[in-house]
PDB file of C-alpha atoms in Angstrom:
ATOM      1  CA  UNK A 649      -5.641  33.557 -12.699  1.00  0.00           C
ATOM      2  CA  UNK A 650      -4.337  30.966 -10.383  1.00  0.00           C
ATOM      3  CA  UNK A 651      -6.148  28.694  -8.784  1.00  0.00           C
ATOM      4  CA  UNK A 652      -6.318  29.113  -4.878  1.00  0.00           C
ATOM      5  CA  UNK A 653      -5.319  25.782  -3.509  1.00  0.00           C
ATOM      6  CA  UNK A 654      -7.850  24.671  -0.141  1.00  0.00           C
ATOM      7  CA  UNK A 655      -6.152  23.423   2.798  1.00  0.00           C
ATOM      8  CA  UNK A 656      -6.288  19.685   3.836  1.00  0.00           C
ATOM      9  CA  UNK A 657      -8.958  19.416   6.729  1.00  0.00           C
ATOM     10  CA  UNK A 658      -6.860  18.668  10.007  1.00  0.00           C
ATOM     11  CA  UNK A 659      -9.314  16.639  11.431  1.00  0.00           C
ATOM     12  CA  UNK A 660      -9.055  13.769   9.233  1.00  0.00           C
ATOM     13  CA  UNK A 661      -6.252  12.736  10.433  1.00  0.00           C
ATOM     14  CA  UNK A 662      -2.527  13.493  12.079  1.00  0.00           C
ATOM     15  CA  UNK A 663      -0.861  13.600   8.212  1.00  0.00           C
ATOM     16  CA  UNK A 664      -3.568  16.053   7.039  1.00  0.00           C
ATOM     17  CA  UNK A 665      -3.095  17.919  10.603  1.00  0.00           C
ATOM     18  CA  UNK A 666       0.991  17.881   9.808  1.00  0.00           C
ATOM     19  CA  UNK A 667       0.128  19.316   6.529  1.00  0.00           C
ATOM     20  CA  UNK A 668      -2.133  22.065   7.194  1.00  0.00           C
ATOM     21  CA  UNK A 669       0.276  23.681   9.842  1.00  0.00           C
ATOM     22  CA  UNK A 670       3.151  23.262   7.440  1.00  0.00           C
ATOM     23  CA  UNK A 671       0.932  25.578   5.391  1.00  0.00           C
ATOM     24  CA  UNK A 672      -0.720  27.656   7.806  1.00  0.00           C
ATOM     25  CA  UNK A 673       3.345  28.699   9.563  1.00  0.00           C
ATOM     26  CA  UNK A 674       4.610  29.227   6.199  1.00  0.00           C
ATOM     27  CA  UNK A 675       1.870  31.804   5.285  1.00  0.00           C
ATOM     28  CA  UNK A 676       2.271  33.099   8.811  1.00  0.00           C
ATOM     29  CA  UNK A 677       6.075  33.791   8.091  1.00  0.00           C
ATOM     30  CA  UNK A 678       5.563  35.173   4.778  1.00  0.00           C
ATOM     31  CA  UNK A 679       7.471  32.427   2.941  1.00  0.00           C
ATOM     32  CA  UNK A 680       6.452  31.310  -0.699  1.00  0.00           C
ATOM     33  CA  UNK A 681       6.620  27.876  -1.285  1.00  0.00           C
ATOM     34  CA  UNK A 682       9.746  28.415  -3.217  1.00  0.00           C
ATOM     35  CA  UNK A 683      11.175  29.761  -0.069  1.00  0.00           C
ATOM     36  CA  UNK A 684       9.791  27.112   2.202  1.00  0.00           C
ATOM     37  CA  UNK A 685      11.764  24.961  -0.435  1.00  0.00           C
ATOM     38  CA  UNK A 686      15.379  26.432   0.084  1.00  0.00           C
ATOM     39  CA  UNK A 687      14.802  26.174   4.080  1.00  0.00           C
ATOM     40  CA  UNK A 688      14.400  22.212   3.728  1.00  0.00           C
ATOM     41  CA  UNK A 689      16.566  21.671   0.380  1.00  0.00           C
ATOM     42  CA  UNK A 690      13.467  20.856  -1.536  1.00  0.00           C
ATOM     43  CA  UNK A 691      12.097  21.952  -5.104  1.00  0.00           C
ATOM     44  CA  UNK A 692       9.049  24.046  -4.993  1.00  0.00           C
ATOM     45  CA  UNK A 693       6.890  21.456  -6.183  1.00  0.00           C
ATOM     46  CA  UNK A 694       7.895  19.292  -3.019  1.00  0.00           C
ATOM     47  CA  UNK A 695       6.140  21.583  -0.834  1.00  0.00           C
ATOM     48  CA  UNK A 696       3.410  21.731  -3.095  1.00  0.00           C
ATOM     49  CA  UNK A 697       2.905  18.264  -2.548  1.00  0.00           C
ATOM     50  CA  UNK A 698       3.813  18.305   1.223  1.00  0.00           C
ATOM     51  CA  UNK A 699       0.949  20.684   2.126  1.00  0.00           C
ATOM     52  CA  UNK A 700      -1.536  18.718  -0.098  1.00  0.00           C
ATOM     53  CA  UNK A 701      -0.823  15.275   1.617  1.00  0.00           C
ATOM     54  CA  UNK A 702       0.607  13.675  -1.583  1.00  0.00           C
ATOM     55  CA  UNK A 703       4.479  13.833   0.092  1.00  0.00           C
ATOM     56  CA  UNK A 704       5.658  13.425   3.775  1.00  0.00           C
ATOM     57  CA  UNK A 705       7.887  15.879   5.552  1.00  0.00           C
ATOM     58  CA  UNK A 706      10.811  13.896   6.254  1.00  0.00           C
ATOM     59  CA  UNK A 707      12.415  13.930   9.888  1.00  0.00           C
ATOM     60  CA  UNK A 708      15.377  15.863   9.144  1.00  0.00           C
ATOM     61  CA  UNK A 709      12.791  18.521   6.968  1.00  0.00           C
ATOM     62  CA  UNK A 710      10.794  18.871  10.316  1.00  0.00           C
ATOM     63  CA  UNK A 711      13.991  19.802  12.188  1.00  0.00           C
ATOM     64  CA  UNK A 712      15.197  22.486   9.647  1.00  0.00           C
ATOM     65  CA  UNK A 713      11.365  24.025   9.817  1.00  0.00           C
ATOM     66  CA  UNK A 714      11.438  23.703  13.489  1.00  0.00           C
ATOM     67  CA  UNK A 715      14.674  26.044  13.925  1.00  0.00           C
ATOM     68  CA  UNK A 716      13.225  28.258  10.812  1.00  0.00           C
ATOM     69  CA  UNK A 717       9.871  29.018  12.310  1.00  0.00           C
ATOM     70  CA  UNK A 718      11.066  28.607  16.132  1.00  0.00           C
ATOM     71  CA  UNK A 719       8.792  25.822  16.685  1.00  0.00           C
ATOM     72  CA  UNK A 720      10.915  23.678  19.316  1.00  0.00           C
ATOM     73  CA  UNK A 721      10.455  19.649  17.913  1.00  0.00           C
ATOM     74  CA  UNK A 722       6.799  20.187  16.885  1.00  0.00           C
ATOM     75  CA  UNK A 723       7.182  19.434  13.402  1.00  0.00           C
ATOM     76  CA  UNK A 724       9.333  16.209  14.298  1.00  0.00           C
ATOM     77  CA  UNK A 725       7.121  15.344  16.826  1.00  0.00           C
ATOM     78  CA  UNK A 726       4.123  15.689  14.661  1.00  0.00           C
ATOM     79  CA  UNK A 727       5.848  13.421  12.323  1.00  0.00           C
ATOM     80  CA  UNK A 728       6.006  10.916  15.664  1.00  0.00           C
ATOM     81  CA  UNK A 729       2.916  10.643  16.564  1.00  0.00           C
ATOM     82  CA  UNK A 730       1.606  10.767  12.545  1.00  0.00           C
ATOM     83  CA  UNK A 731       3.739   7.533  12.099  1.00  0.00           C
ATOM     84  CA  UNK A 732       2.517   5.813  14.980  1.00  0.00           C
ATOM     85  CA  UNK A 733      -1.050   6.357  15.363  1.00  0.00           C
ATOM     86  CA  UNK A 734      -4.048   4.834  13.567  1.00  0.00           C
ATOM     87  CA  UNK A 735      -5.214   6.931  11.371  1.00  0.00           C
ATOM     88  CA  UNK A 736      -8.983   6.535  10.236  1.00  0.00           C
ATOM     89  CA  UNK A 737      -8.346   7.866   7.000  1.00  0.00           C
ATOM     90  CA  UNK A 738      -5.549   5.146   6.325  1.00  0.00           C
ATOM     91  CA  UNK A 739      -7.868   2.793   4.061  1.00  0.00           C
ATOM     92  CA  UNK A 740      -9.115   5.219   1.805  1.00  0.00           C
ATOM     93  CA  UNK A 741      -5.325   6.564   1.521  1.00  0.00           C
ATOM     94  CA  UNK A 742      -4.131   2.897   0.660  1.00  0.00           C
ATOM     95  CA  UNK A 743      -6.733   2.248  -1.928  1.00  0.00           C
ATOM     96  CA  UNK A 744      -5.540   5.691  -3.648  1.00  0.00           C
ATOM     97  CA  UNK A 745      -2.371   4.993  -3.690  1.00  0.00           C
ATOM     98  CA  UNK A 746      -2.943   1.421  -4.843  1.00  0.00           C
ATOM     99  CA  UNK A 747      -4.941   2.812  -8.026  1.00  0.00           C
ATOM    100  CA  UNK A 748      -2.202   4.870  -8.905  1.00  0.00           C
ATOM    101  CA  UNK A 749       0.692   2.931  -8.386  1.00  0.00           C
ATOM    102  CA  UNK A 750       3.219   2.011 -10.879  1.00  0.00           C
ATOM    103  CA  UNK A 751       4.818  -0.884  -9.721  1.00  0.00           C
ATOM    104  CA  UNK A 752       2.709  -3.107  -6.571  1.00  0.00           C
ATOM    105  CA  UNK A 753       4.889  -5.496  -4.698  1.00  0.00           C
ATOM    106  CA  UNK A 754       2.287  -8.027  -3.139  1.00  0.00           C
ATOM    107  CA  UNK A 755       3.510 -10.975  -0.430  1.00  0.00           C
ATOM    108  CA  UNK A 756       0.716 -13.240   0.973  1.00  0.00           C
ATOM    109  CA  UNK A 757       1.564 -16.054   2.773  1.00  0.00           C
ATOM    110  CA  UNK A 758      -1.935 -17.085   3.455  1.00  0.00           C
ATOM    111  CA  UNK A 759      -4.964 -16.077   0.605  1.00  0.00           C
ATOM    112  CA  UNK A 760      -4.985 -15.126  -2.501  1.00  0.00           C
ATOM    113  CA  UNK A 761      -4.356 -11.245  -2.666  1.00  0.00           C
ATOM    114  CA  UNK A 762      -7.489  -9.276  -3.443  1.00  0.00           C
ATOM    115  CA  UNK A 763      -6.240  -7.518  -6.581  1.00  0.00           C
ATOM    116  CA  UNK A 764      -6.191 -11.446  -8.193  1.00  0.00           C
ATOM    117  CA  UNK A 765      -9.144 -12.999  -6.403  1.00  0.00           C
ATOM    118  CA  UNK A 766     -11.883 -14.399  -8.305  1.00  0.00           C
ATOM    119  CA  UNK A 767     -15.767 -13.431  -7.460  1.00  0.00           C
ATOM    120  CA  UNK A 768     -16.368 -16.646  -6.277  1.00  0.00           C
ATOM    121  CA  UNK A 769     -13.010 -16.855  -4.135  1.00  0.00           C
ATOM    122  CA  UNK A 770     -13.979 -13.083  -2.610  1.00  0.00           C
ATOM    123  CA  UNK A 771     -17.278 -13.751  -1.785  1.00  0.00           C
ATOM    124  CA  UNK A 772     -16.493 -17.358  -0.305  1.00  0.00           C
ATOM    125  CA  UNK A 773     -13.529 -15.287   1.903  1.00  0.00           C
ATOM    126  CA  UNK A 774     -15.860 -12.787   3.123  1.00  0.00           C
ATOM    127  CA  UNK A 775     -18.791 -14.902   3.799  1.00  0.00           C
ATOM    128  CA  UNK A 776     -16.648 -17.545   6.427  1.00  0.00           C
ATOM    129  CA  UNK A 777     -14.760 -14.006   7.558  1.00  0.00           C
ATOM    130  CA  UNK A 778     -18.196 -12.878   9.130  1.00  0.00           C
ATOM    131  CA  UNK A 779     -18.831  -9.953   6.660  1.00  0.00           C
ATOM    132  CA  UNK A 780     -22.396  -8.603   7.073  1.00  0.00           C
ATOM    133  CA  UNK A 781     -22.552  -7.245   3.743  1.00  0.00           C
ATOM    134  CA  UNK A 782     -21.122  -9.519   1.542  1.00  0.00           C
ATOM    135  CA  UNK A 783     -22.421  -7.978  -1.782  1.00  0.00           C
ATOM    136  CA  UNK A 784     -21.001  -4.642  -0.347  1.00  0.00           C
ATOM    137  CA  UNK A 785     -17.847  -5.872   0.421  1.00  0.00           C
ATOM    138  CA  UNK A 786     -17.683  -7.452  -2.964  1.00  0.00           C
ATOM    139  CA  UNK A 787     -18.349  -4.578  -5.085  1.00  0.00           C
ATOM    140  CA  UNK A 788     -15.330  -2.836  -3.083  1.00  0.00           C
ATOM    141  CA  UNK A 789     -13.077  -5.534  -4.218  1.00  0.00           C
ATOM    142  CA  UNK A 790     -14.076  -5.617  -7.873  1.00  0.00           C
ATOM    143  CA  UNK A 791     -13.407  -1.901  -7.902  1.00  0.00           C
ATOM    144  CA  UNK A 792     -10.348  -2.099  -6.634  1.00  0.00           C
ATOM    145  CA  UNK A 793      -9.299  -4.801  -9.388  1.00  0.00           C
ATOM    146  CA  UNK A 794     -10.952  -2.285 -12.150  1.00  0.00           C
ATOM    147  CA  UNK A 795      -8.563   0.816 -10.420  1.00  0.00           C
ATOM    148  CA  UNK A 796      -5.641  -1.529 -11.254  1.00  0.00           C
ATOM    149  CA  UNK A 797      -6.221  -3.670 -14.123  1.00  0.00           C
ATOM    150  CA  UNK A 798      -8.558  -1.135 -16.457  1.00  0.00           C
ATOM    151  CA  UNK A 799      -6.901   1.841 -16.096  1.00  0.00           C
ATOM    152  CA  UNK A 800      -4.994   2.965 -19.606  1.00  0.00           C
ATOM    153  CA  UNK A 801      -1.336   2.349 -17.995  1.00  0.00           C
ATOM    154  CA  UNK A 802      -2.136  -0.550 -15.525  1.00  0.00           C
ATOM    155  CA  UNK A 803       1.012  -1.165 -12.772  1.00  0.00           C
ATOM    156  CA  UNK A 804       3.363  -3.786 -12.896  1.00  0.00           C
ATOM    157  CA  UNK A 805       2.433  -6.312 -10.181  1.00  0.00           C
ATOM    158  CA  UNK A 806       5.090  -8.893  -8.517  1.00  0.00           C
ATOM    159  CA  UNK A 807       3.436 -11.447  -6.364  1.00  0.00           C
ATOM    160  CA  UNK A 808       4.910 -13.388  -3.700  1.00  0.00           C
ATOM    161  CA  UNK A 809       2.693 -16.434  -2.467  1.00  0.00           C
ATOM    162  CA  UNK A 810       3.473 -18.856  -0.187  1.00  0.00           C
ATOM    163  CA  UNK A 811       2.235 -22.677  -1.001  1.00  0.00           C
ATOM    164  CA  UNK A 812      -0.829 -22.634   2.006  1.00  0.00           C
ATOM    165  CA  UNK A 813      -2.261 -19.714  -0.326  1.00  0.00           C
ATOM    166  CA  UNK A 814      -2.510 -21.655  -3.354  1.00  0.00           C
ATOM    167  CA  UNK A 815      -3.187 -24.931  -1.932  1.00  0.00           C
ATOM    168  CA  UNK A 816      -6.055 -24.441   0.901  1.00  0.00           C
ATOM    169  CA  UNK A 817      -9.366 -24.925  -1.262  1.00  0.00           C
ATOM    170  CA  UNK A 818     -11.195 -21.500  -0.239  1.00  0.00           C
ATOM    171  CA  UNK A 819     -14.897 -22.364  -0.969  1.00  0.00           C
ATOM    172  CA  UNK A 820     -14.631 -25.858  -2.293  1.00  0.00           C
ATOM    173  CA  UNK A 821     -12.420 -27.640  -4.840  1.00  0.00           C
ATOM    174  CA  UNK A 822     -14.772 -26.244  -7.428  1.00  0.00           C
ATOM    175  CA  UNK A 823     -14.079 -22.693  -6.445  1.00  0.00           C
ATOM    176  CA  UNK A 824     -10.380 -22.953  -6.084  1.00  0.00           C
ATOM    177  CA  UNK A 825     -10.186 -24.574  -9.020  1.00  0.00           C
ATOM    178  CA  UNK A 826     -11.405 -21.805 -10.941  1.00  0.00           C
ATOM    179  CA  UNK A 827      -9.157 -19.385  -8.346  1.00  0.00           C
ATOM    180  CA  UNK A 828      -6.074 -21.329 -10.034  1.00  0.00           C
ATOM    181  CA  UNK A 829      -6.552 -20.886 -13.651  1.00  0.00           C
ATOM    182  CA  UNK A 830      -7.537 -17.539 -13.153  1.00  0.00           C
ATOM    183  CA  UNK A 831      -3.954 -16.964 -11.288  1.00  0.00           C
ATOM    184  CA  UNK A 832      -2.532 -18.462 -14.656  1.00  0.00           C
ATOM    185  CA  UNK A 833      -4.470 -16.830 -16.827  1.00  0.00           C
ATOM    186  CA  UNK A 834      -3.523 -13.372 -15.197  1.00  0.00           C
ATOM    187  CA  UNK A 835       0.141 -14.800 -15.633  1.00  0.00           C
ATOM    188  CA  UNK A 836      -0.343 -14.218 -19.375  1.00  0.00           C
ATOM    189  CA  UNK A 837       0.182 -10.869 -18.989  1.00  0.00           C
ATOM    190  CA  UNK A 838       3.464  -9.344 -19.297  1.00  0.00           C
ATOM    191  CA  UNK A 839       2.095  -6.850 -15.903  1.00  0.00           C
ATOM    192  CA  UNK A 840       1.789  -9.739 -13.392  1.00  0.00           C
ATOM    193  CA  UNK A 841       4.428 -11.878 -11.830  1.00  0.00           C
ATOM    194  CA  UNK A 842       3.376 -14.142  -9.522  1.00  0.00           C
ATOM    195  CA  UNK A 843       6.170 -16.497  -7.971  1.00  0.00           C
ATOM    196  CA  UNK A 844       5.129 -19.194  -5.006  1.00  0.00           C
ATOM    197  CA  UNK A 845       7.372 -19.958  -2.175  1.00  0.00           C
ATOM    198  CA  UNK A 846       7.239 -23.475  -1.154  1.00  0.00           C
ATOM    199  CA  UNK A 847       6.546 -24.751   2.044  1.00  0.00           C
ATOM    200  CA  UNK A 848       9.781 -27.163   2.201  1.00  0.00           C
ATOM    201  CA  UNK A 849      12.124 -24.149   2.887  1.00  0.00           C
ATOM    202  CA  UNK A 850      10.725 -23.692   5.925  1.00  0.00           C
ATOM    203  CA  UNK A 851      10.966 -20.317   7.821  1.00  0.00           C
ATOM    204  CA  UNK A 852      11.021 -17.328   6.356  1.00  0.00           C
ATOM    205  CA  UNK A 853      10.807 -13.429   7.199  1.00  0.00           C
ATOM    206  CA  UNK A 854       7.379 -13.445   5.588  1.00  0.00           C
ATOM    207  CA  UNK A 855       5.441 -15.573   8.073  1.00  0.00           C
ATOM    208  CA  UNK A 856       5.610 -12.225  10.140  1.00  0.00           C
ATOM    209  CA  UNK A 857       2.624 -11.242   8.083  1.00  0.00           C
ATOM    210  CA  UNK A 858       1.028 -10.022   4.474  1.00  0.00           C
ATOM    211  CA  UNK A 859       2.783  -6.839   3.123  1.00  0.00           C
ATOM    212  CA  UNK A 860       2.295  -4.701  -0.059  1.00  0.00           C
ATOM    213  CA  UNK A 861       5.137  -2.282  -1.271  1.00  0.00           C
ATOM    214  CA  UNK A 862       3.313   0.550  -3.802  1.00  0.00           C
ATOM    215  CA  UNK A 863       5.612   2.736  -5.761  1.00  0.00           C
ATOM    216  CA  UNK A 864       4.875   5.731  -7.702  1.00  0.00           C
ATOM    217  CA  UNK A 865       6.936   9.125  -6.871  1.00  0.00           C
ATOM    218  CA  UNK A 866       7.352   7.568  -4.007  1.00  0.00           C
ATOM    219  CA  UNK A 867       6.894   4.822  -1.739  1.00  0.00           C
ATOM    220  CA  UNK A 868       3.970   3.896   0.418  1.00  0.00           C
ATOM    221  CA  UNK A 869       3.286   0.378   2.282  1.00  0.00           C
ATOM    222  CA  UNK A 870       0.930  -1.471   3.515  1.00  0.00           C
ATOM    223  CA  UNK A 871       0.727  -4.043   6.288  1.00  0.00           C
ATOM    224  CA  UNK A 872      -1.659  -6.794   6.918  1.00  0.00           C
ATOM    225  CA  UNK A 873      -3.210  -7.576  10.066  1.00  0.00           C
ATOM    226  CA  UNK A 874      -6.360  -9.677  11.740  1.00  0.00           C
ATOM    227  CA  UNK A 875      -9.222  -7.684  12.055  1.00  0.00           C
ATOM    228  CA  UNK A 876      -7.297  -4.557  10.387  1.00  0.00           C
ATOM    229  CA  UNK A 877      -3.905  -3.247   8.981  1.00  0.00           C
ATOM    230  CA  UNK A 878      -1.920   0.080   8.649  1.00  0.00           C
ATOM    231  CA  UNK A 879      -0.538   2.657   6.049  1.00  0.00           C
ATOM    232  CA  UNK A 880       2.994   3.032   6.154  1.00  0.00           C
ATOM    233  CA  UNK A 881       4.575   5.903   4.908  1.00  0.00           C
ATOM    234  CA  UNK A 882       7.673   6.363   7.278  1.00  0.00           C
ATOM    235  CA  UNK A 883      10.517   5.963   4.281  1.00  0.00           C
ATOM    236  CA  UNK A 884      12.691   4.263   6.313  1.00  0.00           C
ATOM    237  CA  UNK A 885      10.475   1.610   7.138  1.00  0.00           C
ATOM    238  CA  UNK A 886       8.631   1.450   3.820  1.00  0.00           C
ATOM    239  CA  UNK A 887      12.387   0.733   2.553  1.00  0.00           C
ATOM    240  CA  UNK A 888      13.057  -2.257   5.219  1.00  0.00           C
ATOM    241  CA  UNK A 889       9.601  -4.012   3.799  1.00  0.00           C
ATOM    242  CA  UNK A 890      10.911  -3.597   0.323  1.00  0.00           C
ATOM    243  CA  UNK A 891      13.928  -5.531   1.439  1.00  0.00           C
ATOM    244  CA  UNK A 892      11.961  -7.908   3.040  1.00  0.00           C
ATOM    245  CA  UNK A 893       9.992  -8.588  -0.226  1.00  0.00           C
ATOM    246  CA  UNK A 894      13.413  -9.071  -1.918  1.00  0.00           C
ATOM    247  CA  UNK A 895      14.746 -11.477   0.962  1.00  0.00           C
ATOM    248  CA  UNK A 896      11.275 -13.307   0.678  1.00  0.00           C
ATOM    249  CA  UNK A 897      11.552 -13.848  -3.516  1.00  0.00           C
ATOM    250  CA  UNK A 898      15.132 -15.094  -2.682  1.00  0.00           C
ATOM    251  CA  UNK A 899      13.154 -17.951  -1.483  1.00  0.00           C
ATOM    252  CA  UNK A 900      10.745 -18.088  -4.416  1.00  0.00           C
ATOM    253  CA  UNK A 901      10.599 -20.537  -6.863  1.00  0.00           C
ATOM    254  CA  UNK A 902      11.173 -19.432 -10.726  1.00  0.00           C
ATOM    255  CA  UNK A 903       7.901 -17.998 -12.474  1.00  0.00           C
ATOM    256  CA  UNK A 904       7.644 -21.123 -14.578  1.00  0.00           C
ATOM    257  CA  UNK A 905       8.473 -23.812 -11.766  1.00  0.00           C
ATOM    258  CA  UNK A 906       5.540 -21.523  -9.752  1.00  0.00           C
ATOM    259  CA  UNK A 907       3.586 -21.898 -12.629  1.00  0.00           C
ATOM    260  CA  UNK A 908       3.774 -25.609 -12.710  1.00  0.00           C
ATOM    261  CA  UNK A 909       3.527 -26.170  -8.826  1.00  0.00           C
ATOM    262  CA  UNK A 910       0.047 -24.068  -9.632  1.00  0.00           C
ATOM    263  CA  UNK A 911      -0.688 -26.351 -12.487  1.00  0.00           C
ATOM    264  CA  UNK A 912       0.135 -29.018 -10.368  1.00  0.00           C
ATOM    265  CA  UNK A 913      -1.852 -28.371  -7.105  1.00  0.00           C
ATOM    266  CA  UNK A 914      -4.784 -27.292  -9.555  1.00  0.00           C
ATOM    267  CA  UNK A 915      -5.013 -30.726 -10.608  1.00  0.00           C
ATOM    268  CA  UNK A 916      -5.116 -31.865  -7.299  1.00  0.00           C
ATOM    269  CA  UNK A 917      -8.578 -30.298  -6.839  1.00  0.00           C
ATOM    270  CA  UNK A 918     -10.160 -32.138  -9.731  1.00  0.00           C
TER     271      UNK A 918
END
């Protein structure tokens, strides 16, 4: 017998919302997802996906659904306001998609990236940050390394860093030391590329801010901020930060010369 599928609960957030009416009019009009499927040029699975939050209803999907169920804009709309709201849900989305994601495109023009930090480089970031609960915040971190490095098929990560993050001694010289070997160490493995940008070219599209590109069946994004970030799941834009990461590695220096200005800074801290 098959299973009976629970909707998404709409008041978690303006994605889960989107979803559950795409469910809710299509069982309304009688349409399997199948159906549903032919009306927006999608397989059946796609839908599937679509009303479980695991795929977003593209723009020109929303319009086709809007004529079909005679629901002037509101699907496009939805898709509006979904893109361009904060959604309190978003972090526990990211780190989801993060553990599952195939390839991770990471650029950090200031620290260290979590997924690479060290204990004593986390704990030494959240303490001057003005974390209450250090130890809490910690243990978040470290399980977010485990979701990526232990699983059985861990994702291919490419690292952009720009010089400040490697050379700005994050809880001592000691510390960052440590912070630096570990960042070779994890070069070892054929999974992580991490290239450094160096500060004599100047200028670059990635002093706009820290940006992670996750793909899987799809593409997700996320973008840094002070005191916060946001999801990004609007293709179109998701597909401009992937060309940013691309304009940004441009200006990277080889993995081995990145290696050596690592080697080289590390040094420094002795």
């Amino acid at each position: 017998m098959a299973r009976v599928r629970d909707p998404l609960d709409p008041k978690i957030s303006l994605w889960h919302f989107l979803a559950y009416a795409l469910r809710f009019e299509r069982e309304k009009h009688g349409l399997s997802l199948a159906q549903c499927g032919e009306i927006i040029n999608a397989a059946r699975s796609t839908v599937s996906n679509i009303e479980a939050g695991r795929l977003k209803l593209g723009d020109d999907q929303a319009r086709k659904l809007d004529a079909r169920y005679n629901t002037p804009h509101m699907f496009e709309l939805l898709i509006f306001f979904a893109n361009t709201s904060h959604d309190p849900d978003w972090f526990r989305q990211y780190t989801e998609y993060e553990s599952k994601a195939e390839i991770i495109r990471i650029y950090q023009g200031q620290v260290i990236p979590v997924p690479l930090q060290t204990d004593d480089y986390a704990r030494a970031f959240l303490t001057v940050a003005g974390v209450k609960d250090v130890d809490r915040a910690l243990a978040a971190r470290l399980a977010r390394q485990d979701a990526i490095f232990e699983r059985p098929n861990p994702p291919v990560l490419l690292v952009l860093l720009d010089e400040d993050a490697i050379d700005r001694p994050v809880g001592g010289f000691d510390v960052m030391k440590a912070q630096l070997q570990h960042l070779l160490d994890l070069g070892e493995r054929s999974d992580v590329i991490t290239r450094i940008v160096p500060r004599k070219v100047g200028a670059h599209i990635g002093l706009n801010g820290p940006f992670q590109v996750m793909s899987r069946e799809s593409d997700v994004a996320y973008i840094g901020a002070f005191h916060g970030g946001r999801l990004v799941q609007d293709p179109v834009e998701v597909r401009e930060l992937a060309v940013d990461f691309e304009m940004i590695g441009a200006k990277a220096l080889s993995e081995d010369a990145s290696r050596a200005l690592v080697v080289e800074i590390m040094e420094g801290f002795s």
